[in-house]
Amino acid sequence: MTQLALVIDLNVCVGCQACVTSCKEWNTSGEAGPLVDMNPYGADPTGTFFNRVQTFEVGEFPNTETVHFPKSCLHCEEPPCVPVCPTGASYKRKEDGIVLVDYDKCIGCKYCSWACPYGVREVDAQRRVMTKCTLCVDRIYDQDLPEWDRKPACVRACPTNARLYGDIHDPNSVVSQAIRENGGYQLMPEWGTKPANHYLPRRKTRITVREDELERADNPLKIDSQLPKPGRDEPSLDDVTSW
Amino acid sequence: MHPAFSVLFLTTLIGAGQGLFLALFSVEAYAELGLVPAPGSDFFAIGSLLSLGLLGLGLFASFFHLGRPERAWRTATKWRTSWLSREVIVLPAFMGMVFLYGLAHWLQFNPPLGVLPGDNFVLLTVLLGILGTLLAFALFVSTAMIYAAVKFLQEWHSPLTVVNYTLLGAASGFTLATALAAWAETGLVPFLAGWAIILTLLGLVGRVTSLIRNARIQPKSTLQTAIGIKHPAIQQKSQGFMGGSFNTREFFHHRSPAFLRAVKWLFLISAFAIPTALLALAMVMTVDPTNVLIAAFVIQYLGLLAERWFFFAQANHPQNLYYQSVS
Ligand code: SF4
Ligand code: SF4
């Protein structure tokens, strides 16, 4: 079985919003669009987006860290949003695990959005149906695109390569390796929704140096340093001993 | 959650309609057993019509909740998994049964359908009434389970939700039936008012229990699990957009805690205290209590609207963790 998903690396995301605009652009001009923007220049603008990048501050000043956090539908392996749908408009595809909404069947009752703990489903105010991330299902299988371009629009847009895409059920895929080797985790695991999308944590490269590694352990009285430095012409210890 | 008026009206109106039907059939059943005086068949016919009216108004209100009401027929397809779909099936079935029940009474068409041991006849209206009662309970369960089945809304995810929807609907329906009985001068006021008081008080117990339960809820999700970072101090600095979105509108009531507390006291008084007092008053009144009972129903209904508003407003969705700070 295949489960396509994104892996988002919080260690490299810089919060530039490129994935947000790229997602909006692709999906609003796609066959399922448009995604409405209401009052874009007015007092109270609002619009539909499949992907949002949020920013969190972790810690207290001065020990703070800024975490940019992109969020879209996680294509859960146990999607609680699907069984509640009264029309069958929300469904999970068997072949690749993508969770989709059939815009022609949806009645806009919003029940599925109540049943998603992640707040990623948005009713389009103009089309009056539920919309959400499609994992660019209209891109990733498009035979007219060159092979390297058959990826979600957000993945293609990310300048820091913070968004990886692939099959998390294939242990050799780039996403599975990233999850395995870099501590990939799921959001709100307490609900048992088994999100397919994973996040890679912030990582710091540190070397652990023990005290005795800074000082020679076999020279506790620092006798070495008391000896006069041998002159440049004189034989060093290495020259006179042979062990 | 954001309390949408369409849903407030839907759940309270059909609740009262179901309760009224249950009251009618209780009267019929008790009368068959000779425990209360049998009212004329007009009482049942008018009562059924009233119940149908409430159910129809509720159904009408529900359409305002849908973005695409013209596709509403599709909702009947996923009854295997969705309580919303089950409600959509049970509601018209129940309305049909109420219609047949009222029609049989109005036409006084009530042939015995069979004989039980002991020479008891199975009457058509009794059979319709039993089927209607089953459907009424099925409807209470499906309506309430729409809310109780969403595990993310911990305030709703409890059997108390089903109990309260049933008791509160039944209470308001019995209050309305009492008013109807007084207006029709059937001599059933003490019987129905007694049940209305019992149901209202049971509803009060159930609702207060759920208020206590909800006050103690520990949210399962925290900002830490929401973004998966283990640190006690996390603050959202930006939710990713400056304007509004579906997620900032649908899941929050945008009222102050003081307003919520006021609504809580309002519904405790107006859905429970005042109707109980008025029903008790009607039981001992020597003059025609119709107006008092109509007032009791209207006040209780408005109280239940407030109760439903509070029910929604109090539920805190975990998605709100992601939408706390605008810029
Ligand atoms: S993230 Fe939400 S909308 Fe997406 S599959 Fe999971 S529950 Fe459904
Ligand atoms: S809003 Fe549409 S997709 Fe969601 S539950 Fe209702 S009918 Fe299904």
Coordinates of C-alpha atoms and ligand atoms in Angstrom, one line a residue:
Chain A
M1 CA 0.0 0.0 0.0
T2 CA 1.1 3.5 -0.7
Q3 CA 0.7 6.5 1.6
L4 CA 1.9 9.7 0.0
A5 CA 2.8 12.4 2.4
L6 CA 4.8 15.4 3.2
V7 CA 7.6 15.6 5.7
I8 CA 8.3 19.1 6.9
D9 CA 11.6 20.0 8.4
L10 CA 11.2 22.6 11.1
N11 CA 15.0 22.8 11.3
V12 CA 15.2 24.5 7.9
C13 CA 11.9 26.2 7.4
V14 CA 12.5 30.0 7.4
G15 CA 8.8 31.0 7.3
C16 CA 9.1 32.7 3.9
Q17 CA 5.5 31.7 2.9
A18 CA 6.6 30.6 -0.6
C19 CA 4.7 27.3 -0.2
V20 CA 1.6 29.2 0.8
T21 CA 1.5 31.4 -2.2
S22 CA 2.6 28.6 -4.5
C23 CA -0.2 26.4 -3.2
K24 CA -2.8 29.1 -3.5
E25 CA -1.7 29.9 -7.1
W26 CA -1.7 26.3 -8.3
N27 CA -5.0 25.4 -6.7
T28 CA -6.9 28.5 -7.5
S29 CA -6.1 28.1 -11.1
G30 CA -6.5 24.3 -11.2
E31 CA -9.5 22.4 -12.4
A32 CA -11.1 22.4 -8.9
G33 CA -10.6 26.1 -8.2
P34 CA -11.0 28.9 -7.7
L35 CA -10.2 29.5 -4.0
V36 CA -12.0 32.6 -3.1
D37 CA -10.4 35.8 -1.8
M38 CA -13.0 38.1 -0.3
N39 CA -12.3 41.8 0.3
P40 CA -8.7 41.3 -0.6
Y41 CA -8.0 45.1 -0.3
G42 CA -10.8 45.9 2.1
A43 CA -11.1 46.2 5.8
D44 CA -11.8 42.6 6.6
P45 CA -10.1 40.3 4.1
T46 CA -10.7 36.6 4.2
G47 CA -9.9 33.8 1.9
T48 CA -9.4 30.1 1.4
F49 CA -6.0 28.6 1.8
F50 CA -4.9 24.9 1.9
N51 CA -1.6 25.7 3.5
R52 CA -0.7 28.2 6.2
V53 CA 2.7 28.9 7.8
Q54 CA 2.5 29.9 11.4
T55 CA 5.1 31.2 13.7
F56 CA 5.7 30.2 17.3
E57 CA 8.1 31.4 19.9
V58 CA 9.5 28.7 22.2
G59 CA 11.1 29.6 25.5
E60 CA 11.4 32.9 27.4
F61 CA 13.5 35.9 26.5
P62 CA 16.4 35.8 26.1
N63 CA 16.4 32.1 25.6
T64 CA 13.9 32.0 22.8
E65 CA 13.7 30.3 19.5
T66 CA 11.4 31.1 16.6
V67 CA 9.8 28.1 15.0
H68 CA 8.0 28.5 11.7
F69 CA 5.4 25.9 11.3
P70 CA 3.7 25.1 8.0
K71 CA 0.4 23.3 8.3
S72 CA -1.9 21.7 5.8
C73 CA -4.0 18.5 5.8
L74 CA -1.9 15.7 7.2
H75 CA -3.7 13.0 5.1
C76 CA -4.3 10.9 8.3
E77 CA -4.1 7.2 8.0
E78 CA -7.1 7.0 10.3
P79 CA -8.9 10.1 9.1
P80 CA -11.7 11.0 11.6
C81 CA -13.0 13.5 9.1
V82 CA -14.0 10.8 6.6
P83 CA -16.6 8.6 8.3
V84 CA -18.6 11.5 9.6
C85 CA -19.3 12.9 6.2
P86 CA -23.0 12.2 5.5
T87 CA -22.7 12.3 1.7
G88 CA -19.5 10.4 1.1
A89 CA -17.9 13.6 -0.4
S90 CA -15.0 13.2 1.9
Y91 CA -13.0 10.1 1.2
K92 CA -9.6 8.6 1.4
R93 CA -8.1 7.1 -1.7
K94 CA -7.1 3.5 -1.4
E95 CA -4.4 3.6 -4.0
D96 CA -2.3 6.4 -2.5
G97 CA -3.9 7.4 0.8
I98 CA -4.7 11.0 -0.2
V99 CA -7.8 12.4 1.6
L100 CA -10.0 14.3 -0.8
V101 CA -13.3 16.1 -1.0
D102 CA -15.6 15.6 -4.0
Y103 CA -16.7 19.2 -4.6
D104 CA -19.7 18.0 -6.6
K105 CA -21.1 15.9 -3.7
C106 CA -20.3 18.1 -0.7
I107 CA -23.3 19.9 0.8
G108 CA -21.2 22.2 2.9
C109 CA -22.4 21.0 6.2
K110 CA -19.0 21.6 7.8
Y111 CA -19.3 18.4 9.9
C112 CA -15.9 17.1 8.7
S113 CA -14.2 20.2 9.8
W114 CA -15.5 19.6 13.4
A115 CA -14.0 16.2 13.2
C116 CA -10.5 17.3 12.3
P117 CA -8.4 18.3 15.3
Y118 CA -5.9 20.2 13.1
G119 CA -8.0 23.0 11.7
V120 CA -7.0 22.4 8.1
R121 CA -10.3 22.1 6.3
E122 CA -11.8 25.4 5.1
V123 CA -15.2 26.1 3.6
D124 CA -14.8 28.1 0.5
A125 CA -17.2 31.1 1.1
Q126 CA -18.0 31.4 -2.6
R127 CA -18.3 27.8 -3.7
R128 CA -19.9 26.9 -0.4
V129 CA -18.2 23.5 -0.2
M130 CA -15.5 22.1 2.0
T131 CA -12.0 22.4 0.6
K132 CA -8.6 21.2 1.7
C133 CA -5.1 20.2 0.6
T134 CA -5.2 17.7 -2.2
L135 CA -1.5 16.9 -2.1
C136 CA -1.7 18.4 -5.7
V137 CA -3.3 15.2 -6.9
D138 CA -3.7 17.1 -10.2
R139 CA 0.1 17.6 -10.5
I140 CA 1.7 14.5 -9.1
Y141 CA 0.2 12.2 -11.8
D142 CA 0.3 14.6 -14.7
Q143 CA 2.1 12.8 -17.5
D144 CA 2.5 16.1 -19.3
L145 CA 4.9 17.4 -16.6
P146 CA 8.5 16.2 -16.6
E147 CA 9.1 13.5 -14.0
W148 CA 11.0 15.8 -11.7
D149 CA 8.1 18.3 -11.7
R150 CA 5.5 15.8 -10.6
K151 CA 5.5 17.0 -7.0
P152 CA 3.1 19.1 -4.9
A153 CA 3.4 22.8 -5.7
C154 CA 4.5 23.7 -2.2
V155 CA 7.4 21.2 -2.4
R156 CA 8.6 22.7 -5.7
A157 CA 8.4 26.2 -4.3
C158 CA 10.3 25.7 -1.0
P159 CA 13.6 27.5 -1.3
T160 CA 15.2 25.7 1.7
N161 CA 14.0 22.2 0.8
A162 CA 12.1 22.0 4.1
R163 CA 9.3 20.1 2.4
L164 CA 10.0 16.5 1.4
Y165 CA 7.4 14.4 -0.5
G166 CA 7.0 10.7 -1.0
D167 CA 5.6 7.4 0.1
I168 CA 5.9 6.9 3.9
H169 CA 5.1 3.2 3.5
D170 CA 8.2 2.6 1.3
P171 CA 11.0 2.2 3.8
N172 CA 13.6 3.4 1.2
S173 CA 11.8 6.6 0.2
V174 CA 13.4 9.9 1.1
V175 CA 10.5 10.7 3.5
S176 CA 10.8 7.4 5.4
Q177 CA 14.5 7.8 5.7
A178 CA 14.1 11.4 6.9
I179 CA 11.5 10.3 9.5
R180 CA 13.7 7.4 10.7
E181 CA 17.0 9.1 10.8
N182 CA 16.0 12.6 11.9
G183 CA 13.4 12.0 14.5
G184 CA 10.3 12.6 12.5
Y185 CA 7.1 12.9 14.6
Q186 CA 3.3 13.3 14.2
L187 CA 1.1 16.1 15.4
M188 CA -1.3 15.4 18.3
P189 CA -0.6 11.7 18.5
E190 CA -3.1 11.5 21.4
W191 CA -6.0 11.3 19.1
G192 CA -4.9 8.2 17.2
T193 CA -5.5 9.8 13.8
K194 CA -2.1 8.6 12.6
P195 CA -1.2 11.6 10.4
A196 CA 0.7 10.6 7.3
N197 CA 2.6 14.0 7.2
H198 CA 5.4 14.1 9.6
Y199 CA 7.6 16.9 11.0
L200 CA 11.3 16.9 11.6
P201 CA 12.3 18.6 14.9
R202 CA 14.7 21.5 15.3
R203 CA 18.2 20.0 15.6
K204 CA 21.4 21.5 17.0
T205 CA 24.8 20.0 16.1
R206 CA 26.7 19.6 19.3
I207 CA 29.8 17.7 20.3
T208 CA 29.9 16.4 23.8
V209 CA 33.3 17.1 25.3
R210 CA 34.1 15.8 28.7
E211 CA 36.3 17.7 31.2
D212 CA 39.1 15.1 31.1
E213 CA 39.2 15.3 27.3
L214 CA 40.4 18.9 27.6
E215 CA 43.2 18.0 30.0
R216 CA 45.5 15.0 29.8
A217 CA 44.0 12.4 32.1
D218 CA 47.4 10.8 32.7
N219 CA 48.9 14.1 33.8
P220 CA 46.8 15.1 36.8
L221 CA 49.5 17.3 38.5
K222 CA 50.2 19.1 35.2
I223 CA 53.9 18.1 35.4
D224 CA 54.2 18.4 31.6
S225 CA 53.6 22.1 31.6
Q226 CA 56.3 22.7 34.2
L227 CA 59.1 21.2 32.2
P228 CA 61.0 23.7 30.0
K229 CA 60.1 23.6 26.4
P230 CA 62.8 21.7 24.5
G231 CA 64.7 23.9 22.1
R232 CA 64.0 23.6 18.4
D233 CA 67.2 21.7 17.6
E234 CA 67.0 19.4 20.5
P235 CA 65.5 15.9 20.0
S236 CA 61.9 15.7 21.0
L237 CA 60.4 12.8 23.0
D238 CA 59.3 11.2 19.8
D239 CA 62.8 11.1 18.4
V240 CA 64.5 9.5 21.4
T241 CA 61.9 6.9 22.4
S242 CA 60.7 4.2 20.2
W243 CA 57.5 2.9 21.6
Chain B
M1 CA -17.6 26.4 18.8
H2 CA -19.5 29.0 17.0
P3 CA -23.3 28.6 17.8
A4 CA -25.0 28.8 14.4
F5 CA -28.6 29.8 14.7
S6 CA -29.8 27.3 12.2
V7 CA -28.6 24.4 14.4
L8 CA -29.9 26.0 17.6
F9 CA -33.3 26.2 16.0
L10 CA -33.1 22.8 14.5
T11 CA -32.2 20.9 17.6
T12 CA -34.6 22.8 20.0
L13 CA -37.6 22.8 17.6
I14 CA -37.4 19.1 16.7
G15 CA -36.7 18.3 20.3
A16 CA -40.0 20.0 21.3
G17 CA -41.8 18.3 18.4
Q18 CA -40.5 14.9 19.5
G19 CA -41.4 15.6 23.2
L20 CA -44.9 16.6 22.2
F21 CA -45.4 13.4 20.3
L22 CA -44.2 11.4 23.2
A23 CA -46.6 13.3 25.4
L24 CA -49.5 12.6 23.1
F25 CA -48.8 8.9 22.9
S26 CA -48.3 8.7 26.7
V27 CA -51.8 10.1 27.1
E28 CA -53.2 7.6 24.6
A29 CA -51.4 4.7 26.3
Y30 CA -52.5 5.8 29.8
A31 CA -56.0 6.3 28.5
E32 CA -56.1 2.8 26.9
L33 CA -55.1 1.4 30.3
G34 CA -57.9 3.5 31.9
L35 CA -55.5 5.5 34.0
V36 CA -56.4 8.9 32.7
P37 CA -59.6 10.2 31.0
A38 CA -59.4 9.7 27.3
P39 CA -59.4 13.0 25.4
G40 CA -61.2 13.4 22.1
S41 CA -59.5 12.4 18.9
D42 CA -59.2 16.1 18.1
F43 CA -56.6 16.5 20.9
F44 CA -54.4 14.0 19.2
A45 CA -54.9 15.3 15.7
I46 CA -54.2 18.9 16.7
G47 CA -51.3 17.8 18.8
S48 CA -49.8 15.8 15.9
L49 CA -50.2 18.8 13.6
L50 CA -48.4 21.0 16.2
S51 CA -45.6 18.5 16.5
L52 CA -45.4 18.3 12.7
G53 CA -45.2 22.0 12.5
L54 CA -42.3 22.1 15.0
L55 CA -40.5 19.3 13.1
G56 CA -41.0 21.1 9.8
L57 CA -39.7 24.4 11.1
G58 CA -36.7 22.6 12.5
L59 CA -36.1 20.9 9.2
F60 CA -36.5 24.3 7.4
A61 CA -34.0 25.9 9.8
S62 CA -31.5 23.1 9.2
F63 CA -31.2 24.0 5.5
F64 CA -29.7 27.4 6.4
H65 CA -26.8 25.5 7.9
L66 CA -25.9 23.9 4.5
G67 CA -23.7 25.6 1.9
R68 CA -25.4 23.6 -0.8
P69 CA -29.0 22.8 0.4
E70 CA -30.0 21.7 -3.1
R71 CA -27.8 18.6 -2.6
A72 CA -29.3 17.7 0.7
W73 CA -30.7 14.4 -0.6
R74 CA -27.1 13.1 -0.8
T75 CA -26.9 13.1 3.0
A76 CA -28.9 10.0 3.2
T77 CA -26.2 7.9 1.6
K78 CA -23.6 7.3 4.4
W79 CA -25.8 6.1 7.2
R80 CA -23.4 3.3 7.9
T81 CA -20.8 5.6 9.4
S82 CA -22.3 9.1 9.9
W83 CA -24.8 10.1 12.6
L84 CA -25.6 13.2 10.6
S85 CA -26.8 10.9 7.8
R86 CA -28.8 8.8 10.2
E87 CA -30.5 11.9 11.5
V88 CA -31.4 12.9 8.0
I89 CA -33.1 9.6 7.5
V90 CA -34.8 9.3 10.8
L91 CA -36.2 12.8 10.8
P92 CA -38.5 12.4 7.7
A93 CA -39.4 8.9 8.8
F94 CA -40.5 10.3 12.2
M95 CA -42.4 13.1 10.5
G96 CA -44.2 10.6 8.3
M97 CA -45.2 8.5 11.4
V98 CA -46.5 11.6 13.2
F99 CA -48.5 12.5 10.1
L100 CA -50.0 9.0 9.9
Y101 CA -50.7 9.0 13.6
G102 CA -52.4 12.4 13.5
L103 CA -54.3 11.4 10.3
A104 CA -55.6 8.2 11.9
H105 CA -56.9 10.1 14.9
W106 CA -58.4 12.9 12.8
L107 CA -60.3 10.4 10.5
Q108 CA -61.0 8.4 13.6
F109 CA -59.9 5.5 11.5
N110 CA -58.8 3.0 14.2
P111 CA -59.4 -0.6 13.3
P112 CA -58.2 -3.3 15.6
L113 CA -55.3 -5.0 13.8
G114 CA -55.3 -8.1 15.9
V115 CA -56.1 -9.6 19.3
L116 CA -53.6 -10.1 22.1
P117 CA -54.2 -12.8 24.7
G118 CA -56.7 -11.5 27.3
D119 CA -58.9 -10.0 24.6
N120 CA -56.9 -6.8 24.2
F121 CA -57.1 -5.3 20.8
V122 CA -54.1 -4.0 18.9
L123 CA -55.3 -0.6 17.7
L124 CA -53.9 1.0 14.6
T125 CA -53.1 4.3 16.5
V126 CA -51.4 2.4 19.2
L127 CA -49.2 0.6 16.7
L128 CA -48.4 3.9 14.9
G129 CA -47.8 5.4 18.3
I130 CA -45.3 2.7 19.3
L131 CA -43.5 3.0 16.0
G132 CA -43.5 6.8 16.3
T133 CA -42.1 6.6 19.9
L134 CA -39.3 4.3 18.7
L135 CA -38.5 6.8 15.9
A136 CA -38.6 9.7 18.3
F137 CA -36.0 8.1 20.5
A138 CA -34.0 7.1 17.5
L139 CA -34.1 10.8 16.4
F140 CA -33.0 12.0 19.9
V141 CA -30.1 9.6 19.8
S142 CA -29.0 10.4 16.2
T143 CA -29.2 14.2 16.8
A144 CA -27.3 14.0 20.0
M145 CA -24.7 11.6 18.7
I146 CA -23.8 14.0 15.9
Y147 CA -22.3 16.0 18.8
A148 CA -21.4 13.3 21.2
A149 CA -19.5 11.3 18.5
V150 CA -16.9 14.0 17.9
K151 CA -14.2 13.0 20.3
F152 CA -12.2 16.2 19.7
L153 CA -14.9 18.2 21.4
Q154 CA -14.5 16.8 24.9
E155 CA -17.4 18.8 26.3
W156 CA -19.7 16.9 24.0
H157 CA -18.0 13.5 23.9
S158 CA -20.1 12.0 26.7
P159 CA -23.3 10.0 27.1
L160 CA -24.7 13.0 29.0
T161 CA -25.1 14.7 25.7
V162 CA -27.6 12.1 24.5
V163 CA -29.3 12.0 27.9
N164 CA -29.7 15.8 27.9
Y165 CA -30.9 16.1 24.4
T166 CA -33.6 13.5 25.1
L167 CA -34.6 14.9 28.5
L168 CA -34.7 18.6 27.4
G169 CA -36.6 17.8 24.3
A170 CA -39.1 15.7 26.2
A171 CA -39.5 18.3 28.9
S172 CA -40.3 21.1 26.5
G173 CA -42.7 18.8 24.5
F174 CA -44.6 17.8 27.6
T175 CA -44.9 21.4 28.7
L176 CA -46.4 22.2 25.3
A177 CA -48.7 19.2 25.6
T178 CA -49.8 20.5 29.0
A179 CA -50.7 23.9 27.5
L180 CA -52.6 22.1 24.7
A181 CA -54.5 19.9 27.2
A182 CA -55.5 23.0 29.1
W183 CA -56.6 24.8 26.0
A184 CA -58.6 21.7 24.9
E185 CA -60.1 21.4 28.4
T186 CA -59.3 17.7 28.6
G187 CA -58.8 17.4 32.3
L188 CA -55.3 16.1 31.6
V189 CA -53.4 19.1 33.0
P190 CA -52.4 17.6 36.3
F191 CA -51.2 14.4 34.6
L192 CA -49.2 16.1 31.9
A193 CA -47.9 18.9 34.1
G194 CA -46.7 16.4 36.6
W195 CA -44.7 14.6 33.9
A196 CA -43.4 17.9 32.5
I197 CA -42.1 18.9 35.9
I198 CA -40.5 15.5 36.4
L199 CA -38.8 15.7 33.0
T200 CA -37.7 19.3 33.5
L201 CA -36.2 18.4 36.9
L202 CA -34.5 15.3 35.4
G203 CA -33.2 17.6 32.6
L204 CA -31.9 20.0 35.2
V205 CA -30.0 17.2 37.0
G206 CA -28.5 15.9 33.7
R207 CA -27.5 19.4 32.5
V208 CA -26.0 20.4 35.8
T209 CA -24.1 17.1 35.8
S210 CA -22.7 17.9 32.4
L211 CA -21.8 21.5 33.5
I212 CA -19.8 20.0 36.4
R213 CA -18.2 17.5 34.2
N214 CA -17.2 20.1 31.7
A215 CA -15.8 22.4 34.3
R216 CA -13.3 19.8 35.2
I217 CA -12.2 18.7 31.7
Q218 CA -8.5 18.5 31.1
P219 CA -7.8 19.3 27.4
K220 CA -6.2 16.3 25.8
S221 CA -4.3 18.5 23.3
T222 CA -1.9 21.2 24.3
L223 CA 0.2 23.6 22.3
Q224 CA 3.1 21.2 23.0
T225 CA 1.4 18.3 21.3
A226 CA -0.1 20.5 18.6
I227 CA 3.3 21.5 17.2
G228 CA 5.3 18.7 18.8
I229 CA 7.8 20.7 20.7
K230 CA 8.6 19.9 24.3
H231 CA 8.8 23.2 26.1
P232 CA 6.5 24.6 28.8
A233 CA 6.6 28.1 27.3
I234 CA 5.3 28.3 23.8
Q235 CA 3.5 31.3 22.3
Q236 CA 2.0 31.7 19.0
K237 CA 3.4 34.8 17.3
S238 CA 1.5 34.5 14.0
Q239 CA -1.3 32.3 12.8
G240 CA -0.2 32.9 9.2
F241 CA -2.6 35.5 8.1
M242 CA -3.9 38.9 9.2
G243 CA -7.5 38.7 8.1
G244 CA -10.2 36.2 9.1
S245 CA -10.6 32.7 7.9
F246 CA -13.1 29.8 8.2
N247 CA -11.0 28.5 11.1
T248 CA -11.2 31.7 13.1
R249 CA -15.0 32.0 12.5
E250 CA -16.4 28.5 12.8
F251 CA -14.7 27.3 16.0
F252 CA -15.1 30.2 18.5
H253 CA -18.0 32.2 19.8
H254 CA -16.1 35.6 20.1
R255 CA -17.9 36.5 23.3
S256 CA -16.5 37.3 26.7
P257 CA -16.4 34.7 29.6
A258 CA -18.8 37.0 31.5
F259 CA -21.3 36.8 28.7
L260 CA -21.0 33.0 28.8
R261 CA -21.6 32.9 32.5
A262 CA -24.7 35.2 32.0
V263 CA -26.1 32.8 29.4
K264 CA -25.6 29.9 31.7
W265 CA -27.6 31.5 34.5
L266 CA -30.1 32.7 32.0
F267 CA -30.8 29.2 30.8
L268 CA -30.7 27.6 34.2
I269 CA -33.5 30.0 35.3
S270 CA -35.5 30.2 32.2
A271 CA -35.4 26.6 31.0
F272 CA -35.8 24.9 34.4
A273 CA -36.7 27.2 37.3
I274 CA -39.5 29.3 35.8
P275 CA -41.2 26.6 33.8
T276 CA -41.3 24.3 36.9
A277 CA -42.8 27.0 39.0
L278 CA -45.4 27.8 36.3
L279 CA -46.3 24.2 35.7
A280 CA -46.7 23.6 39.5
L281 CA -48.8 26.8 39.6
A282 CA -51.0 25.5 36.8
M283 CA -51.6 22.2 38.6
V284 CA -53.2 24.0 41.6
M285 CA -55.0 26.8 39.7
T286 CA -58.7 26.8 39.8
V287 CA -59.1 29.1 36.8
D288 CA -58.1 28.2 33.2
P289 CA -54.3 27.8 33.2
T290 CA -53.9 27.9 29.5
N291 CA -52.1 31.3 29.3
V292 CA -49.8 30.4 32.2
L293 CA -48.9 27.1 30.5
I294 CA -48.3 28.8 27.1
A295 CA -46.0 31.2 28.9
A296 CA -44.3 28.3 30.6
F297 CA -43.6 26.7 27.2
V298 CA -42.4 29.9 25.5
I299 CA -40.1 30.7 28.5
Q300 CA -38.8 27.2 28.5
Y301 CA -38.2 27.2 24.8
L302 CA -36.3 30.4 24.9
G303 CA -34.3 29.0 27.8
L304 CA -33.5 25.9 25.8
L305 CA -32.3 28.1 22.9
A306 CA -29.9 29.8 25.4
E307 CA -29.0 26.3 26.6
R308 CA -28.1 25.2 23.1
W309 CA -26.2 28.4 22.5
F310 CA -24.2 27.7 25.6
F311 CA -23.7 24.0 24.6
F312 CA -22.0 25.2 21.4
A313 CA -20.1 28.1 22.9
Q314 CA -18.7 26.0 25.7
A315 CA -17.2 23.4 23.5
N316 CA -13.5 24.1 22.9
H317 CA -12.1 22.7 19.7
P318 CA -8.4 21.7 19.7
Q319 CA -7.9 23.4 16.4
N320 CA -8.1 26.7 18.3
L321 CA -4.6 26.0 19.6
Y322 CA -3.4 26.9 16.1
Y323 CA -5.4 30.1 15.8
Q324 CA -4.5 32.3 18.8
S325 CA -2.6 35.2 17.5
V326 CA -3.1 37.3 14.5
S327 CA 0.2 38.8 13.5
Ligands
SF4_1 S1 -5.5 16.4 8.9 FE1 -7.7 16.7 9.3 S2 -8.6 16.9 7.2 FE2 -6.6 16.0 6.9 S3 -7.0 13.8 7.0 FE3 -6.4 14.4 9.1 S4 -8.4 14.7 10.1 FE4 -8.8 14.7 7.9
SF4_2 S1 -18.9 19.6 4.5 FE1 -19.0 18.3 2.6 S2 -17.2 17.0 2.9 FE2 -17.6 17.9 4.9 S3 -19.0 16.4 6.0 FE3 -20.3 17.9 5.0 S4 -20.8 17.0 3.0 FE4 -19.0 15.9 3.8

